[in-house]
Amino acid sequence: MAIATQSFPPSNRIVPGSFLLPTAQFPNHVTKNEHLASTNIHSIVSEWVAAFNNLLAGDHHYVTKIFAKEAYWRDLLCMSWDFRTVHGHDQITTYVEKVDTKDRIQDVGLFESPAHKLPQLVGFHNLHVIQAFLKVETRCGRGVGLVRLVPDSDEGDSWRAFTLFTTLEELKGYKESIQDRRPTGLDYVSDNATLNWKDHLLAQKSLESGHEPAVLILGAGQGGLTMAARLKQLRVETLVIDQNRRVGDNWRKRYRQLVQKFTPKDKLADWFEYYVGILELNVWTSASLDASEWNDEIRRWTVTVKQDIDGNPKFRKFHPRHIILATGHAGEPYLPPSIDPRDFKGDRLLHSTQFTEPKPNGRGKKVVVVGSSNSGHDVARDYANHGYDVTMVQRSSTLVHTSQTLIDVTMKGLYAEDGPPVDDADIINMSIPNPVAKTCQISATKDMMQRDRELLSGLHAAGFAVDGGIDGSGLSIKYLSRGGGYYIDVGASKLIAEGKIRVKQGSGVKSVKHHSLVLDDDSELEADEIVFATGFQNMRDTARSILGDDFASRVHG
C-alpha cells in the first residue's frame, strides 16, 4: 500500500539558517557483472593511485583522465587548512592549481591490510564501484582517504574516481600520548617530593602560577569534551568552560521522558562527568565568557572568564590563541515573535527546553503543544500519558520513521556488530559528499517508508501530515539542511493514530489570549498550558552574542 505524503505546507521551505542541498547526478551507466568478475581490481587501483600522484606533482591534465565528469573530491585539511568539497573537472583542476606544490598531498598509497581496507568491488547506490582505502601523506602530517572508482562510460575499460575523500589524522612531530608515550606515575615526581598526582591535577585545573590555556573551549557537551580530549592527547593546554553547575547538565536537565534508543539521557549525562574525570580534562563549570577581544597583531585573544564559586563571582583573565565554540548546533530557544507570554493567564506557557514533566493531578486539563518534531512529540506523549487533553499544532509536514527502521536501513553493515571498526566506518560514512548522500538517501527513504507504512497510514488517517524529507531524501538530509522537521517514533505516533493526541494541521501561530492560543486562520484552541516546541535560532546568533558583532561577522560557515 502506497503512503500518501502531504506537502502542505512544504517541508523543504527555506527557514532562517537552512540550506537546501543539491542532489548529485550519478554516472549514467551500469556495469555488467561479467565485466566486474574479470576485473583486476588491485592493478586498476594501483594505476589510478600512480596517476593521482602525478597529478599532485603538477601534471594537471590528469584531472580529466582520473576523475569522472560527475566526480566529487571531499578534502579535510590535506590540501589546505580548511574543509572543502569540489565538484567536476573545472573545480578540481582549480583546487589543485591554486595550492602550492609543497603544501599539497605529497604521496598517496594503498593499505596492505586489513581486508576491508583493500581494493574491492562494492555496491554503491545503483552502481558497482571499486572502493579502496588510501594512505595519505602531506608535508605537515599523515592521513587516510577513500576512493570509489567507476568504469568510464565512454572508454569502457578505464576507471575514474566518482568520489574521493582525503582527511588529515595526525601532525608530524606531534605524536599522541598513546602506547609507550602514555604518562606514568613517575611523570608526577618533581623536585618537590611532597606533591603527588592529586596535587599536580589540582594545580593543572586551577591554572595558577602563570599557566595559560592555548585553547579555550566554550561548552562541555559532547563536542567540547571530545575536542578537549583530542587536544590533551597532543599535549595542548586547554580549558573548557560551561555555564551549567555540573558536566552533563545539558542532558540531565532535559525533560524526564526523553527516550533514547541506545543510552538514557541521565546515564549519558553521568558518562560525560565520568569522562572528564577519567581523562583528567580541565573543565570549569558555572563559568562563562565575560569579555573577549582579538588582537590581530599578536594573534591572540584577551578573555575574561567569570566563574561562580559558592555564590561568589571570580574573574580570571587569559590570553588563548584559539577559542572553540562548542555551544551546540543550534542557537537560543525560538518563540514565534508574535507571542507575548505575559498575555497568557493559564497555568504555564513555556518553551520545550524549560519543560521537565507534566504537573501532577492535571488529568483532563487542556494542553496545546506547538511543534511536531522530536521534542513536540515527546512532550505531547508525556502529557497524554498523564491524562491531559492534548492537541498538537502541526505547522508543516513531518518526516516520521521508527528507530528500528533507521537502524536496519541506514546503519546495517556499517555501524553494526558485524561491521568494520568504528574509526573505519566513520571514514566510509564521511567519504560520501552531502549531495551524493542525498541521492543515496532518496532510494533508502522509499524503502524506509515502505517498512513503516502501517505507522504512516495511521498518522495519515488521523490528519497528521507526513513527508519523505527534502526532495524525498529522508531524515539525515533534513537534519543537515534544516536541523529539524522530523520525528523518530518512540510511542507518540501510536497515540496520534488512536486519537489520544489530537492534531491541528497546517496553521501557524498568531497570538495568545488569557486561556487560548490563536492560530493564523483565526481559530482558537483552549489551553490551560501551552508548550512551544518551536526549535532554536541559528548558531551564528549565539556566536554573535558571545563574541560580538564585529568578530562574528568574520566567522564563515
XYZ file of C-alpha atoms in Angstrom:
557
model
C 0.000 0.000 0.000
C 1.441 3.356 -1.023
C 1.653 6.030 1.661
C 0.175 9.370 0.681
C 2.688 12.007 1.707
C 1.447 15.525 2.251
C 3.372 18.592 1.202
C 1.157 21.283 2.731
C 2.828 23.438 3.908
C 6.003 22.317 2.074
C 8.622 20.645 4.236
C 11.536 21.885 2.115
C 10.730 25.533 2.518
C 13.556 27.913 3.335
C 13.653 28.750 7.036
C 16.197 31.012 8.763
C 19.580 29.290 8.785
C 18.531 26.454 6.479
C 20.361 25.336 3.361
C 18.891 23.164 0.621
C 21.485 20.677 -0.536
C 21.713 19.930 -4.257
C 21.092 16.381 -5.471
C 24.102 14.709 -7.083
C 23.985 13.261 -10.556
C 25.448 9.764 -10.685
C 27.321 8.349 -13.686
C 24.623 7.183 -16.083
C 25.932 3.759 -16.951
C 25.517 0.316 -15.412
C 28.477 -2.031 -15.156
C 27.825 -5.593 -16.242
C 28.554 -8.296 -13.700
C 30.631 -10.354 -16.127
C 32.888 -7.345 -16.690
C 33.388 -6.976 -12.934
C 34.231 -10.641 -12.489
C 37.184 -10.380 -14.862
C 38.470 -7.103 -13.429
C 41.949 -6.987 -11.939
C 40.900 -4.801 -9.079
C 44.241 -4.200 -7.406
C 46.046 -3.253 -10.612
C 43.279 -0.801 -11.570
C 43.514 0.984 -8.235
C 47.341 0.947 -8.309
C 47.301 2.595 -11.739
C 44.825 5.189 -10.518
C 46.955 5.975 -7.449
C 50.049 6.424 -9.625
C 48.170 8.817 -11.916
C 46.828 10.742 -8.919
C 50.354 11.155 -7.559
C 51.371 12.514 -10.969
C 48.511 14.999 -10.753
C 49.722 16.154 -7.344
C 53.241 16.540 -8.753
C 51.969 19.112 -11.226
C 50.575 17.210 -14.237
C 47.163 18.866 -14.092
C 45.946 17.317 -17.329
C 45.455 14.117 -15.326
C 42.254 15.559 -13.818
C 40.124 14.546 -16.800
C 41.875 11.184 -17.045
C 41.342 10.042 -13.444
C 38.138 11.825 -12.341
C 34.683 11.170 -13.787
C 32.937 14.270 -15.058
C 30.430 13.938 -12.162
C 33.236 13.499 -9.597
C 33.434 14.946 -6.075
C 36.577 15.420 -4.002
C 35.964 15.994 -0.299
C 39.139 17.187 1.412
C 39.578 17.819 5.129
C 42.857 19.664 5.796
C 45.090 17.706 3.415
C 45.314 20.317 0.643
C 44.525 23.402 2.714
C 43.734 24.302 6.320
C 40.048 24.133 5.557
C 37.207 21.728 4.807
C 36.482 21.739 1.088
C 34.345 19.781 -1.366
C 34.943 20.393 -5.065
C 32.807 19.026 -7.880
C 33.540 18.399 -11.543
C 36.679 18.745 -13.647
C 36.882 22.547 -13.545
C 36.604 22.878 -9.763
C 39.029 20.017 -9.126
C 41.584 21.486 -11.554
C 41.319 24.930 -9.948
C 41.635 23.403 -6.481
C 44.848 21.587 -7.375
C 46.339 24.518 -9.274
C 45.844 27.093 -6.536
C 47.644 25.052 -3.872
C 51.417 25.390 -3.836
C 53.119 22.104 -4.732
C 54.964 21.908 -1.404
C 51.713 22.297 0.537
C 49.781 19.633 -1.357
C 49.412 15.994 -0.519
C 52.890 14.587 -1.060
C 52.069 10.953 -1.609
C 49.125 8.546 -1.721
C 49.407 4.780 -1.338
C 47.367 1.652 -0.684
C 46.911 -0.361 2.508
C 48.144 -3.951 2.613
C 45.772 -4.955 5.438
C 43.189 -5.436 6.940
C 40.868 -6.960 4.361
C 38.144 -4.297 4.493
C 40.690 -1.614 3.530
C 41.903 -3.408 0.424
C 40.559 -2.583 -3.059
C 37.279 -4.415 -3.556
C 34.075 -4.351 -5.583
C 31.109 -2.996 -3.630
C 27.627 -1.804 -4.338
C 27.084 1.939 -4.051
C 23.554 3.184 -4.654
C 22.788 1.864 -8.163
C 26.441 1.427 -9.126
C 29.133 -1.211 -8.839
C 32.312 0.574 -7.772
C 35.846 -0.308 -6.777
C 36.384 1.022 -3.287
C 39.786 1.370 -1.647
C 41.185 2.968 1.488
C 44.212 5.202 0.892
C 47.264 6.205 2.886
C 47.804 9.953 2.637
C 50.934 11.917 3.480
C 51.320 15.691 3.415
C 54.222 17.968 4.248
C 52.736 18.521 7.713
C 51.118 15.226 8.571
C 49.537 11.917 7.682
C 46.001 10.901 6.983
C 43.721 8.472 5.232
C 41.420 8.562 2.264
C 38.867 6.549 0.380
C 38.198 6.435 -3.345
C 35.322 4.968 -5.346
C 36.162 4.206 -8.957
C 33.656 3.703 -11.755
C 34.329 2.484 -15.301
C 34.207 5.337 -17.768
C 31.098 5.098 -19.918
C 32.944 6.474 -22.941
C 36.177 4.478 -22.800
C 34.892 1.245 -21.289
C 37.968 -0.204 -19.600
C 39.327 2.916 -17.882
C 38.266 3.569 -14.302
C 37.881 7.043 -12.851
C 37.063 8.437 -9.423
C 33.451 9.272 -8.725
C 34.142 10.176 -5.082
C 37.479 10.881 -3.420
C 37.863 11.607 0.281
C 41.086 12.738 1.995
C 41.446 13.709 5.645
C 44.388 14.606 7.875
C 44.678 12.480 11.029
C 47.983 13.448 12.623
C 50.657 16.140 12.505
C 54.301 15.181 12.052
C 56.356 15.808 15.162
C 53.316 15.812 17.449
C 52.738 12.234 18.464
C 49.742 11.485 20.632
C 50.181 10.339 24.225
C 49.327 6.713 23.475
C 51.063 3.325 23.595
C 54.561 3.735 25.110
C 54.093 7.505 25.277
C 51.323 7.321 27.861
C 52.034 9.191 31.136
C 53.162 7.134 34.109
C 53.218 7.787 37.829
C 56.844 8.892 37.569
C 55.783 11.851 35.440
C 54.326 13.440 38.574
C 57.544 13.218 40.574
C 59.133 16.666 40.856
C 61.815 18.380 42.820
C 59.162 18.938 45.483
C 58.688 15.394 46.710
C 55.725 16.417 48.848
C 53.473 16.761 45.756
C 51.557 13.739 44.487
C 49.312 13.092 41.470
C 46.314 14.779 43.102
C 48.331 17.908 43.866
C 49.530 18.157 40.266
C 45.988 17.628 38.980
C 44.574 20.412 41.166
C 47.364 22.766 40.098
C 46.681 21.931 36.459
C 42.965 22.598 36.838
C 43.377 25.869 38.721
C 45.740 27.338 36.088
C 47.647 29.193 38.782
C 51.321 30.261 38.677
C 51.010 31.945 35.309
C 49.721 28.942 33.362
C 47.706 29.924 30.288
C 45.438 27.764 28.126
C 46.378 27.766 24.453
C 42.769 26.865 23.646
C 39.568 27.972 25.344
C 36.508 25.814 24.613
C 33.045 27.184 25.290
C 30.718 24.317 26.150
C 31.258 20.993 27.930
C 28.896 18.887 25.855
C 29.918 16.054 23.578
C 31.672 18.288 21.040
C 33.577 20.337 23.594
C 34.724 17.340 25.637
C 35.764 15.386 22.546
C 37.864 18.310 21.353
C 39.402 18.752 24.805
C 40.340 15.069 24.906
C 41.972 15.213 21.469
C 43.977 18.305 22.386
C 45.093 16.734 25.659
C 46.459 13.750 23.730
C 48.529 16.257 21.761
C 49.640 17.972 24.990
C 47.915 21.266 24.129
C 46.931 23.208 27.261
C 43.129 23.527 27.099
C 40.421 24.966 29.316
C 36.728 24.130 28.892
C 34.087 26.359 30.469
C 30.367 25.643 30.811
C 27.529 27.628 32.359
C 25.944 24.554 33.940
C 26.654 23.575 37.526
C 27.712 20.043 36.571
C 29.170 18.480 33.460
C 26.333 16.645 31.740
C 23.590 19.025 32.833
C 22.899 19.824 29.181
C 21.329 16.322 29.087
C 20.492 15.868 32.748
C 18.181 18.896 32.809
C 16.114 17.875 29.803
C 12.556 16.601 30.219
C 12.213 13.348 32.152
C 10.587 11.312 29.398
C 13.260 11.981 26.777
C 13.532 8.479 25.311
C 16.729 7.395 23.563
C 17.269 4.099 21.785
C 20.796 3.424 22.988
C 21.588 5.465 26.101
C 19.191 7.055 28.619
C 19.761 10.783 28.962
C 20.783 10.630 32.620
C 23.258 7.833 32.001
C 24.755 9.875 29.159
C 24.980 12.922 31.443
C 26.773 10.895 34.110
C 29.113 9.431 31.489
C 30.171 12.932 30.402
C 31.065 13.634 34.017
C 33.000 10.370 34.336
C 34.758 11.095 31.037
C 36.087 14.400 32.359
C 37.413 12.712 35.480
C 38.925 9.676 33.806
C 40.724 11.707 31.135
C 41.672 14.477 33.587
C 40.193 17.197 31.400
C 40.298 20.753 32.685
C 36.643 21.837 32.881
C 35.318 24.790 34.848
C 31.582 24.625 35.499
C 29.325 27.540 36.493
C 31.599 29.570 34.233
C 31.045 31.854 31.261
C 32.917 34.196 28.949
C 32.519 37.659 30.431
C 34.586 39.583 27.858
C 36.699 38.843 24.793
C 38.911 40.797 22.403
C 41.011 39.575 19.478
C 44.381 41.169 18.684
C 45.295 40.831 15.014
C 48.918 41.804 15.596
C 49.845 39.191 18.196
C 47.196 36.695 17.002
C 45.819 36.116 20.480
C 42.649 36.676 22.432
C 42.298 38.530 25.692
C 39.393 36.960 27.547
C 37.837 37.306 30.970
C 36.257 34.164 32.394
C 33.661 34.545 35.116
C 33.137 31.575 37.433
C 30.571 31.344 40.196
C 32.142 29.733 43.262
C 29.758 29.180 46.172
C 27.667 32.117 45.019
C 30.622 34.470 44.636
C 31.853 35.522 41.193
C 35.540 35.055 40.441
C 37.150 36.625 37.376
C 40.265 35.335 35.577
C 41.995 36.811 32.543
C 43.657 34.604 29.921
C 45.273 35.020 26.509
C 44.421 31.908 24.449
C 45.424 31.548 20.817
C 42.148 29.871 19.918
C 38.519 29.887 21.039
C 36.288 26.981 20.067
C 32.531 27.431 20.216
C 31.063 24.083 21.271
C 27.701 25.523 22.232
C 25.618 23.129 20.147
C 24.410 23.023 16.562
C 21.524 25.361 17.375
C 21.188 28.773 18.958
C 18.859 30.119 21.617
C 15.301 28.721 22.020
C 12.930 30.231 19.468
C 9.452 31.582 20.198
C 7.307 32.995 17.371
C 7.772 36.790 17.503
C 4.017 37.370 17.739
C 3.848 35.590 21.099
C 3.947 37.582 24.332
C 3.914 35.107 27.249
C 2.555 37.824 29.528
C -0.778 37.683 27.650
C -1.412 34.127 28.831
C -3.134 33.663 32.187
C -3.306 29.871 32.268
C -1.152 27.550 34.365
C 2.014 27.949 32.313
C 3.446 28.873 28.909
C 6.984 27.776 28.183
C 9.472 26.563 25.565
C 10.176 22.834 25.415
C 13.688 23.466 26.788
C 12.035 24.645 30.035
C 9.684 21.667 30.261
C 10.573 18.847 32.650
C 7.336 16.924 33.213
C 3.565 17.439 33.478
C 2.232 18.793 36.735
C 0.578 16.210 38.989
C -3.207 15.971 39.174
C -3.646 17.506 35.730
C -5.952 14.872 34.281
C -8.453 16.444 31.909
C -6.652 19.769 31.631
C -6.124 21.129 28.141
C -2.586 21.329 26.756
C -1.519 22.707 23.390
C 1.893 21.673 22.071
C 3.120 23.806 19.169
C 5.549 21.848 17.015
C 5.633 18.352 15.560
C 9.282 17.298 15.604
C 11.045 15.167 18.233
C 10.543 17.446 21.246
C 6.929 18.234 20.363
C 6.089 14.542 20.125
C 7.915 13.676 23.354
C 6.184 16.444 25.309
C 2.756 15.601 23.863
C 3.231 11.895 24.668
C 4.205 12.701 28.252
C 1.119 14.856 28.778
C -1.172 12.262 27.154
C 0.235 9.509 29.370
C -0.593 11.686 32.387
C -4.240 12.034 31.334
C -4.166 15.544 29.880
C -6.313 16.578 26.914
C -3.577 17.176 24.314
C -3.639 18.971 20.963
C -0.542 19.195 18.785
C -0.287 22.113 16.364
C 1.452 20.843 13.239
C 2.538 23.853 11.218
C 4.151 21.879 8.373
C 4.537 18.253 7.361
C 6.837 15.985 9.354
C 9.128 13.108 8.434
C 8.439 10.099 10.685
C 10.352 6.819 10.989
C 10.694 4.176 13.653
C 14.133 3.929 15.232
C 14.466 0.280 14.216
C 13.837 1.088 10.561
C 16.520 3.759 10.654
C 18.985 1.283 12.139
C 18.101 -1.516 9.727
C 18.349 0.606 6.585
C 20.900 3.321 7.267
C 23.344 1.588 9.650
C 23.212 -2.056 8.595
C 26.648 -3.393 7.673
C 28.397 -0.176 8.689
C 27.647 0.769 12.299
C 26.861 -2.767 13.400
C 28.336 -5.602 15.442
C 29.445 -7.302 12.231
C 30.651 -4.067 10.616
C 34.138 -2.593 10.312
C 35.873 -0.888 13.268
C 34.134 2.353 14.172
C 37.084 4.503 13.008
C 36.924 2.936 9.561
C 33.125 3.077 9.478
C 33.461 6.803 10.106
C 35.807 7.125 7.119
C 33.366 5.277 4.863
C 30.492 7.420 6.092
C 32.347 10.740 5.893
C 33.697 9.909 2.435
C 30.272 10.476 0.883
C 29.819 14.151 -0.114
C 26.483 15.558 1.018
C 24.930 15.884 -2.474
C 25.875 12.250 -3.173
C 24.482 11.196 0.192
C 21.249 12.972 -0.673
C 20.851 10.944 -3.871
C 21.563 7.715 -1.966
C 19.086 8.629 0.755
C 16.233 9.178 -1.713
C 16.064 5.472 -2.534
C 16.740 4.473 1.089
C 13.866 6.670 2.260
C 11.456 4.964 -0.123
C 12.461 1.660 1.465
C 12.033 3.025 4.984
C 8.607 4.486 4.286
C 7.511 1.144 2.885
C 8.732 -0.626 6.036
C 6.881 1.911 8.210
C 3.766 2.001 6.014
C 1.383 0.824 8.756
C 2.570 3.523 11.145
C 2.411 6.229 8.456
C -1.050 5.147 7.297
C -2.346 5.534 10.836
C -0.913 9.033 11.061
C -2.377 9.995 7.704
C -5.810 8.775 8.761
C -5.561 10.872 11.941
C -4.913 14.016 9.900
C -1.189 14.190 10.597
C 0.830 15.348 7.545
C 3.842 13.156 6.794
C 6.551 13.676 4.208
C 9.648 11.940 2.879
C 12.045 14.751 3.651
C 13.526 17.341 1.319
C 13.067 16.054 -2.240
C 12.278 12.680 -0.644
C 15.791 12.382 0.800
C 14.889 11.395 4.346
C 15.978 12.230 7.865
C 19.738 12.775 7.694
C 19.496 15.277 4.847
C 16.605 17.076 6.540
C 18.758 17.341 9.655
C 21.729 18.701 7.692
C 19.529 21.125 5.764
C 17.151 22.353 8.465
C 18.103 20.829 11.804
C 14.511 19.713 12.364
C 11.225 18.690 10.812
C 11.351 15.002 11.741
C 10.358 12.556 14.482
C 11.963 9.225 15.386
C 8.982 7.391 16.837
C 9.161 6.107 20.408
C 5.432 5.908 21.053
C 3.725 9.203 20.257
C 2.705 8.171 16.736
C 0.505 5.401 18.125
C -1.214 7.909 20.425
C -1.860 10.224 17.470
C -3.254 7.378 15.375
C -5.529 6.374 18.270
C -6.779 9.945 18.726
C -5.226 10.325 22.179
C -3.212 13.242 20.821
C -5.301 15.435 18.540
C -3.735 17.288 15.611
C -4.430 20.792 14.346
C -2.694 20.850 10.993
C -1.356 23.485 8.647
C -1.773 26.634 10.731
C 0.848 28.942 12.124
C 0.608 30.745 15.435
C -0.842 34.237 15.634
C -1.104 35.156 19.314
C -2.126 34.014 22.765
C -5.080 35.133 24.817
C -5.699 34.649 28.523
C -6.696 30.983 28.135
C -6.232 30.101 24.487
C -3.874 30.007 21.516
C -4.931 31.892 18.381
C -3.827 30.439 15.031
C -3.271 32.084 11.658
C -6.715 31.016 10.466
C -8.195 32.858 13.480
C -9.303 29.622 15.119
C -8.649 29.271 18.849
C -7.502 26.341 20.933
C -8.427 26.437 24.614
C -5.421 25.829 26.810
C -4.501 25.533 30.453
C -0.889 25.037 29.397
C 0.992 25.828 26.180
C 4.388 24.366 25.255
C 6.276 25.768 22.284
C 8.440 23.024 20.747
C 9.392 25.505 18.049
C 13.098 24.841 17.769
C 16.010 27.206 18.016
C 17.597 30.214 16.431
C 20.725 29.913 14.310
C 24.033 29.108 15.988
C 25.517 32.190 14.303
C 23.331 34.269 16.621
C 24.951 32.525 19.583
C 28.405 33.315 18.214
C 27.352 36.927 17.769
C 26.072 37.238 21.347
C 29.280 35.714 22.753
C 31.970 37.245 20.546
C 30.283 40.444 19.395
C 29.060 41.629 16.025
C 32.423 42.615 14.563
C 34.167 39.314 15.077
C 31.137 37.097 14.456
C 30.751 38.665 11.010
C 34.261 37.400 10.152
C 33.453 33.803 11.058
C 32.369 31.948 7.938
C 30.286 28.810 7.689
